[in-house]
Amino acid sequence: MKRTLFIVGARGAGKTTIGKLLAEALSYKFVDTDESIQTASQMSIATLVEHNGWEYFRKLESQTLKTVSQSEHVISTGGGMVLSPENRLYMQQNGIVIYLQASANILIKRLSLNPENSQRPSLTGKSIIEEIEGVLVEREPLYHECADLIVDASLATEDIVFNINSYILSQENKII
């Protein structure tokens, strides 16, 4: 049984919130790749990208993914983690990939309610609405490509955690 859980999805989908609850429910450790990068670099992602560029950040993101991947960990990934084919393959081979799927409307609503999420620099320089819609068009197929489980991120957090736990139990039962 793969005992590392990778949570993927767009910014605002609830990866960190669900990841923490899921880790607690499973008695796993929780790691957020963006937080790990910020702690290691002692910079916000916005500052890191401003000083070094997106390409540098994406390389650091890939390195961080491999560094934090351990058994009995729930790993919340940055929204763009799936952009690298290497990262998608790595997650598929080393754990269960859970895609928290949310519509552009839900993501926009959540991001406007939580100013902390706006610390991420704009990818395009467009408005949040145009950016979220564009990002989803680009990344949705990538999230689907690597996901073992797709969960509706608009559900209540307890329902999302329950659905993921049920899926994990069903996978464990297949092995027996």
Coordinates of N, CA and C in Angstrom, one line a residue:
M1 N 0.8 -1.2 0.0 CA 0.0 0.0 0.0 C 0.9 1.2 0.0
K2 N 0.6 2.1 -0.9 CA 1.3 3.4 -0.9 C 0.8 4.3 0.2
R3 N 1.7 4.7 1.1 CA 1.4 5.4 2.3 C 1.7 6.9 2.3
T4 N 2.0 7.4 1.1 CA 2.2 8.8 1.0 C 1.0 9.3 0.2
L5 N 0.4 10.4 0.7 CA -0.7 11.0 0.0 C -0.3 12.4 -0.5
F6 N -0.5 12.6 -1.8 CA -0.2 13.9 -2.4 C -1.6 14.5 -2.8
I7 N -1.7 15.8 -2.3 CA -3.0 16.5 -2.6 C -2.6 17.6 -3.7
V8 N -3.3 17.5 -4.8 CA -3.1 18.5 -5.9 C -4.4 19.2 -6.1
G9 N -4.2 20.4 -6.8 CA -5.4 21.2 -7.1 C -5.0 22.7 -7.2
A10 N -5.9 23.5 -7.7 CA -5.6 24.9 -7.9 C -5.4 25.6 -6.5
R11 N -4.8 26.8 -6.6 CA -4.8 27.6 -5.4 C -6.2 27.9 -5.0
G12 N -6.4 27.7 -3.7 CA -7.8 28.0 -3.1 C -8.7 26.8 -3.1
A13 N -8.2 25.6 -3.6 CA -9.0 24.4 -3.6 C -9.2 23.8 -2.2
G14 N -8.3 24.2 -1.2 CA -8.4 23.6 0.1 C -7.4 22.6 0.4
K15 N -6.3 22.5 -0.3 CA -5.3 21.5 -0.2 C -4.7 21.5 1.2
T16 N -4.4 22.6 1.8 CA -3.7 22.7 3.1 C -4.8 22.4 4.2
T17 N -5.9 22.9 4.1 CA -7.0 22.6 5.1 C -7.3 21.2 5.1
I18 N -7.6 20.6 4.0 CA -7.9 19.2 3.9 C -6.7 18.3 4.3
G19 N -5.5 18.7 3.8 CA -4.3 17.9 4.1 C -4.1 17.8 5.6
K20 N -4.3 18.9 6.4 CA -4.1 18.9 7.8 C -5.1 18.0 8.5
L21 N -6.4 18.1 8.1 CA -7.4 17.3 8.7 C -7.2 15.8 8.3
L22 N -6.8 15.5 7.1 CA -6.6 14.1 6.7 C -5.4 13.5 7.4
A23 N -4.3 14.3 7.6 CA -3.1 13.8 8.3 C -3.5 13.5 9.8
E24 N -4.3 14.4 10.4 CA -4.8 14.1 11.7 C -5.6 12.9 11.8
A25 N -6.5 12.7 10.9 CA -7.4 11.5 10.9 C -6.6 10.2 10.7
L26 N -5.6 10.3 9.9 CA -4.8 9.1 9.6 C -3.6 8.9 10.6
S27 N -3.3 9.9 11.4 CA -2.1 9.9 12.3 C -0.9 9.9 11.4
Y28 N -0.9 10.7 10.3 CA 0.2 10.9 9.4 C 0.8 12.3 9.7
K29 N 1.9 12.6 9.2 CA 2.5 13.9 9.3 C 2.0 14.7 8.1
F30 N 1.9 16.0 8.3 CA 1.4 16.9 7.2 C 2.6 17.8 6.8
V31 N 2.7 17.9 5.4 CA 3.7 18.8 4.9 C 3.1 19.6 3.7
D32 N 3.3 20.9 3.7 CA 2.9 21.8 2.6 C 4.2 22.2 1.9
T33 N 4.3 21.8 0.6 CA 5.5 22.1 -0.2 C 5.8 23.6 -0.2
D34 N 4.7 24.4 -0.4 CA 5.0 25.9 -0.4 C 5.5 26.4 0.9
E35 N 5.0 25.9 2.0 CA 5.5 26.3 3.3 C 7.0 25.8 3.5
S36 N 7.3 24.6 3.0 CA 8.6 24.1 3.1 C 9.6 25.0 2.3
I37 N 9.2 25.4 1.2 CA 10.0 26.3 0.3 C 10.3 27.6 1.0
Q38 N 9.2 28.2 1.5 CA 9.3 29.5 2.2 C 10.2 29.4 3.4
T39 N 10.1 28.3 4.2 CA 10.9 28.1 5.4 C 12.4 28.0 5.0
A40 N 12.6 27.2 4.0 CA 14.0 26.9 3.6 C 14.7 28.1 3.0
S41 N 13.9 28.9 2.2 CA 14.5 30.1 1.6 C 14.4 31.3 2.4
Q42 N 13.6 31.3 3.5 CA 13.3 32.4 4.4 C 12.8 33.6 3.6
M43 N 12.0 33.3 2.5 CA 11.3 34.3 1.7 C 9.9 33.8 1.4
S44 N 9.0 34.8 1.1 CA 7.7 34.4 0.6 C 7.9 33.9 -0.8
I45 N 7.0 33.2 -1.3 CA 7.1 32.7 -2.7 C 7.1 33.9 -3.7
A46 N 6.3 34.9 -3.4 CA 6.3 36.1 -4.2 C 7.7 36.7 -4.3
T47 N 8.4 36.8 -3.2 CA 9.7 37.4 -3.2 C 10.7 36.5 -3.9
L48 N 10.6 35.2 -3.6 CA 11.5 34.2 -4.3 C 11.3 34.3 -5.8
V49 N 10.1 34.3 -6.3 CA 9.9 34.4 -7.7 C 10.4 35.8 -8.3
E50 N 10.1 36.8 -7.5 CA 10.6 38.1 -8.0 C 12.1 38.2 -8.1
H51 N 12.8 37.6 -7.2 CA 14.3 37.6 -7.2 C 14.9 36.6 -8.2
N52 N 14.2 35.4 -8.3 CA 14.9 34.3 -9.1 C 14.1 33.8 -10.3
G53 N 12.8 34.2 -10.4 CA 12.1 33.8 -11.6 C 11.3 32.5 -11.3
W54 N 10.3 32.3 -12.2 CA 9.4 31.1 -12.1 C 10.2 29.8 -12.3
E55 N 11.1 29.8 -13.3 CA 11.9 28.6 -13.6 C 12.6 28.1 -12.4
Y56 N 13.3 29.0 -11.7 CA 14.0 28.7 -10.5 C 13.1 28.1 -9.5
F57 N 11.9 28.8 -9.3 CA 11.0 28.3 -8.3 C 10.5 26.9 -8.6
R58 N 10.2 26.7 -9.9 CA 9.7 25.3 -10.3 C 10.7 24.2 -10.0
K59 N 12.0 24.5 -10.2 CA 13.0 23.5 -9.9 C 13.1 23.3 -8.4
L60 N 13.0 24.3 -7.7 CA 13.0 24.2 -6.2 C 11.8 23.4 -5.7
E61 N 10.7 23.6 -6.4 CA 9.4 22.9 -6.0 C 9.6 21.4 -6.3
S62 N 10.2 21.1 -7.4 CA 10.4 19.6 -7.7 C 11.4 19.0 -6.7
Q63 N 12.4 19.7 -6.3 CA 13.4 19.2 -5.3 C 12.7 19.0 -4.0
T64 N 11.9 20.0 -3.6 CA 11.2 19.9 -2.4 C 10.2 18.7 -2.3
L65 N 9.5 18.5 -3.4 CA 8.6 17.4 -3.5 C 9.3 16.1 -3.1
K66 N 10.5 15.9 -3.7 CA 11.2 14.6 -3.4 C 11.8 14.6 -2.0
T67 N 12.2 15.7 -1.5 CA 12.7 15.8 -0.2 C 11.7 15.5 0.9
V68 N 10.5 16.0 0.8 CA 9.4 15.8 1.8 C 8.6 14.5 1.7
S69 N 8.8 13.8 0.6 CA 8.0 12.6 0.3 C 8.5 11.5 1.2
Q70 N 7.7 11.1 2.2 CA 8.0 10.0 3.0 C 6.7 9.2 3.3
S71 N 6.9 8.0 3.8 CA 5.7 7.2 4.1 C 5.0 7.8 5.3
E72 N 3.7 7.6 5.2 CA 2.8 8.2 6.3 C 2.8 9.7 6.4
H73 N 2.9 10.3 5.2 CA 2.9 11.8 5.1 C 1.7 12.2 4.2
V74 N 1.0 13.3 4.5 CA 0.1 13.9 3.6 C 0.8 15.1 3.1
I75 N 1.0 15.2 1.8 CA 1.7 16.3 1.2 C 0.8 17.2 0.4
S76 N 0.6 18.4 0.8 CA -0.1 19.4 0.1 C 0.9 20.1 -0.9
T77 N 0.6 20.0 -2.2 CA 1.5 20.5 -3.2 C 1.0 21.9 -3.7
G78 N 2.0 22.7 -4.2 CA 1.6 23.9 -4.8 C 0.7 23.7 -6.0
G79 N -0.1 24.6 -6.4 CA -1.0 24.4 -7.5 C -0.4 24.1 -8.8
G80 N 0.9 24.6 -9.0 CA 1.6 24.3 -10.3 C 2.5 23.1 -10.2
M81 N 2.5 22.3 -9.2 CA 3.3 21.1 -9.1 C 3.1 20.2 -10.3
V82 N 1.9 20.1 -10.8 CA 1.6 19.2 -11.9 C 2.1 19.7 -13.2
L83 N 2.6 20.9 -13.3 CA 3.1 21.3 -14.6 C 4.3 20.5 -15.1
S84 N 5.1 20.0 -14.2 CA 6.2 19.2 -14.6 C 5.8 17.7 -14.8
P85 N 6.1 17.1 -16.0 CA 5.8 15.7 -16.2 C 6.5 14.8 -15.2
E86 N 7.7 15.2 -14.8 CA 8.5 14.5 -13.8 C 7.8 14.5 -12.5
N87 N 7.2 15.6 -12.1 CA 6.5 15.6 -10.8 C 5.3 14.7 -10.8
R88 N 4.5 14.8 -11.9 CA 3.3 14.0 -12.0 C 3.7 12.5 -11.9
L89 N 4.7 12.1 -12.6 CA 5.1 10.7 -12.6 C 5.6 10.3 -11.2
Y90 N 6.4 11.2 -10.6 CA 6.9 10.9 -9.3 C 5.8 10.7 -8.3
M91 N 4.8 11.5 -8.3 CA 3.7 11.4 -7.3 C 2.9 10.1 -7.6
Q92 N 2.7 9.8 -8.9 CA 2.0 8.6 -9.2 C 2.7 7.3 -8.8
Q93 N 4.0 7.3 -8.9 CA 4.8 6.2 -8.5 C 5.1 6.0 -7.0
N94 N 4.9 7.1 -6.3 CA 5.3 7.1 -4.9 C 4.2 7.4 -3.9
G95 N 3.0 7.4 -4.4 CA 1.9 7.6 -3.4 C 0.5 7.6 -4.1
I96 N -0.5 8.0 -3.4 CA -1.8 8.2 -3.9 C -2.0 9.7 -4.2
V97 N -2.4 10.0 -5.4 CA -2.6 11.4 -5.8 C -4.1 11.7 -5.7
I98 N -4.4 12.7 -4.9 CA -5.8 13.2 -4.7 C -6.0 14.6 -5.3
Y99 N -6.9 14.7 -6.2 CA -7.2 16.0 -6.8 C -8.4 16.6 -6.2
L100 N -8.2 17.8 -5.5 CA -9.3 18.5 -5.0 C -9.8 19.4 -6.1
Q101 N -10.9 19.1 -6.7 CA -11.4 19.8 -7.9 C -12.4 20.8 -7.5
A102 N -12.2 22.1 -8.0 CA -13.1 23.1 -7.7 C -13.3 24.0 -8.9
S103 N -14.5 24.5 -9.1 CA -14.8 25.4 -10.2 C -14.1 26.8 -10.0
A104 N -13.9 27.5 -11.1 CA -13.3 28.8 -11.1 C -14.1 29.7 -10.1
N105 N -15.4 29.6 -10.1 CA -16.2 30.5 -9.2 C -15.9 30.2 -7.7
I106 N -15.8 29.0 -7.4 CA -15.5 28.6 -6.0 C -14.1 29.1 -5.6
L107 N -13.1 28.9 -6.5 CA -11.7 29.3 -6.2 C -11.7 30.8 -6.1
I108 N -12.3 31.6 -6.9 CA -12.3 33.0 -6.9 C -12.9 33.5 -5.6
K109 N -14.0 32.9 -5.2 CA -14.7 33.3 -3.9 C -13.8 33.0 -2.8
R110 N -13.2 31.9 -2.7 CA -12.3 31.5 -1.6 C -11.0 32.4 -1.5
L111 N -10.5 32.7 -2.7 CA -9.3 33.5 -2.7 C -9.6 35.0 -2.3
S112 N -10.8 35.5 -2.7 CA -11.1 36.8 -2.3 C -11.4 36.9 -0.8
L113 N -11.8 35.8 -0.2 CA -12.1 35.8 1.3 C -10.9 35.6 2.1
N114 N -9.8 35.0 1.5 CA -8.6 34.7 2.3 C -7.4 35.5 1.7
P115 N -7.1 36.6 2.3 CA -6.0 37.5 1.7 C -4.7 36.8 1.8
E116 N -4.5 35.8 2.6 CA -3.2 35.1 2.7 C -2.9 34.4 1.4
N117 N -3.9 33.9 0.7 CA -3.7 33.2 -0.5 C -3.2 34.1 -1.6
S118 N -3.4 35.4 -1.4 CA -3.0 36.4 -2.5 C -1.5 36.7 -2.4
Q119 N -0.8 36.0 -1.5 CA 0.6 36.2 -1.4 C 1.4 35.6 -2.6
R120 N 0.7 34.7 -3.3 CA 1.3 34.1 -4.5 C 1.3 35.1 -5.6
P121 N 2.4 35.3 -6.3 CA 2.4 36.3 -7.3 C 1.6 35.8 -8.5
S122 N 1.1 36.8 -9.2 CA 0.3 36.5 -10.4 C 1.1 35.8 -11.4
L123 N 0.6 34.8 -12.1 CA 1.3 34.1 -13.1 C 1.2 34.8 -14.5
T124 N 0.2 35.7 -14.6 CA -0.1 36.2 -15.9 C -0.2 37.8 -15.9
G125 N -0.4 38.4 -14.8 CA -0.6 39.8 -14.7 C -2.1 40.1 -14.9
K126 N -2.9 39.1 -15.2 CA -4.3 39.4 -15.4 C -5.1 39.5 -14.1
S127 N -6.3 39.8 -14.1 CA -7.2 39.8 -12.9 C -7.3 38.4 -12.4
I128 N -7.7 38.3 -11.1 CA -7.8 37.0 -10.4 C -8.8 36.1 -11.2
I129 N -9.9 36.7 -11.7 CA -10.9 35.9 -12.4 C -10.3 35.3 -13.7
E130 N -9.6 36.2 -14.5 CA -9.0 35.7 -15.8 C -7.9 34.7 -15.5
E131 N -7.1 35.0 -14.4 CA -6.0 34.1 -14.1 C -6.5 32.7 -13.7
I132 N -7.4 32.7 -12.8 CA -8.0 31.4 -12.3 C -8.6 30.6 -13.5
E133 N -9.4 31.2 -14.3 CA -10.0 30.5 -15.4 C -8.9 30.0 -16.4
G134 N -7.9 30.8 -16.6 CA -6.8 30.4 -17.5 C -6.0 29.2 -17.0
V135 N -5.7 29.3 -15.7 CA -4.9 28.3 -15.0 C -5.7 27.0 -15.0
L136 N -7.0 27.0 -14.8 CA -7.8 25.8 -14.8 C -7.8 25.2 -16.2
V137 N -7.9 26.0 -17.2 CA -7.9 25.4 -18.6 C -6.6 24.7 -18.8
E138 N -5.5 25.3 -18.4 CA -4.1 24.7 -18.6 C -3.9 23.5 -17.7
R139 N -4.3 23.5 -16.5 CA -3.9 22.5 -15.5 C -4.9 21.4 -15.3
E140 N -6.2 21.6 -15.6 CA -7.2 20.6 -15.3 C -6.8 19.3 -15.9
P141 N -6.4 19.2 -17.2 CA -6.0 17.9 -17.8 C -4.8 17.3 -17.0
L142 N -3.9 18.1 -16.5 CA -2.8 17.5 -15.8 C -3.2 17.0 -14.4
Y143 N -4.1 17.7 -13.8 CA -4.6 17.2 -12.5 C -5.3 15.8 -12.7
H144 N -6.1 15.7 -13.8 CA -6.8 14.5 -14.1 C -5.8 13.4 -14.4
E145 N -4.8 13.7 -15.2 CA -3.8 12.7 -15.6 C -3.2 12.0 -14.5
C146 N -2.8 12.7 -13.4 CA -2.1 12.1 -12.3 C -2.9 11.6 -11.2
A147 N -4.2 12.0 -11.1 CA -5.1 11.7 -10.0 C -5.5 10.3 -9.9
D148 N -5.3 9.7 -8.7 CA -5.9 8.4 -8.4 C -7.4 8.6 -7.9
L149 N -7.6 9.7 -7.3 CA -9.0 10.0 -6.8 C -9.2 11.5 -7.0
I150 N -10.4 11.8 -7.5 CA -10.9 13.2 -7.7 C -12.0 13.5 -6.8
V151 N -11.9 14.5 -6.0 CA -12.8 14.8 -4.9 C -13.4 16.2 -5.2
D152 N -14.7 16.4 -5.0 CA -15.3 17.7 -5.2 C -15.0 18.6 -4.0
A153 N -14.2 19.6 -4.3 CA -13.7 20.5 -3.2 C -14.7 21.4 -2.7
S154 N -15.9 21.4 -3.3 CA -17.0 22.3 -2.8 C -17.8 21.6 -1.7
L155 N -17.5 20.3 -1.4 CA -18.2 19.6 -0.3 C -17.7 20.2 1.0
A156 N -18.4 19.8 2.1 CA -18.0 20.2 3.4 C -16.6 19.5 3.7
T157 N -15.8 20.1 4.5 CA -14.5 19.5 4.8 C -14.6 18.1 5.3
E158 N -15.5 17.9 6.2 CA -15.7 16.5 6.8 C -16.0 15.5 5.8
D159 N -16.9 15.9 4.8 CA -17.2 15.0 3.7 C -16.0 14.7 2.8
I160 N -15.2 15.7 2.6 CA -14.0 15.4 1.7 C -13.1 14.5 2.4
V161 N -12.8 14.7 3.7 CA -11.9 13.8 4.5 C -12.5 12.4 4.5
F162 N -13.8 12.3 4.7 CA -14.5 11.0 4.8 C -14.3 10.3 3.4
N163 N -14.6 11.0 2.3 CA -14.4 10.4 1.0 C -13.0 9.9 0.7
I164 N -12.0 10.7 1.1 CA -10.6 10.3 0.9 C -10.3 9.1 1.8
N165 N -10.7 9.1 3.0 CA -10.5 8.0 3.9 C -11.1 6.7 3.4
S166 N -12.3 6.8 2.9 CA -13.0 5.6 2.3 C -12.3 5.1 1.2
Y167 N -11.8 6.0 0.3 CA -11.0 5.5 -0.8 C -9.7 4.8 -0.4
I168 N -9.0 5.3 0.6 CA -7.8 4.7 1.1 C -8.1 3.4 1.7
L169 N -9.1 3.2 2.5 CA -9.5 1.9 3.0 C -9.9 0.9 1.9
S170 N -10.5 1.4 0.9 CA -10.9 0.5 -0.2 C -9.6 0.0 -0.9
Q171 N -8.6 0.8 -1.0 CA -7.3 0.4 -1.6 C -6.6 -0.6 -0.8
E172 N -6.6 -0.4 0.5 CA -6.0 -1.3 1.5 C -6.7 -2.6 1.4
N173 N -8.0 -2.7 1.3 CA -8.7 -3.9 1.3 C -8.5 -4.7 0.0
K174 N -8.1 -4.0 -1.1 CA -7.8 -4.7 -2.3 C -6.5 -5.6 -2.2
I175 N -5.6 -5.1 -1.3 CA -4.3 -5.8 -1.2 C -4.5 -7.1 -0.4
I176 N -5.5 -7.1 0.6 CA -5.7 -8.3 1.4 C -6.2 -9.5 0.7

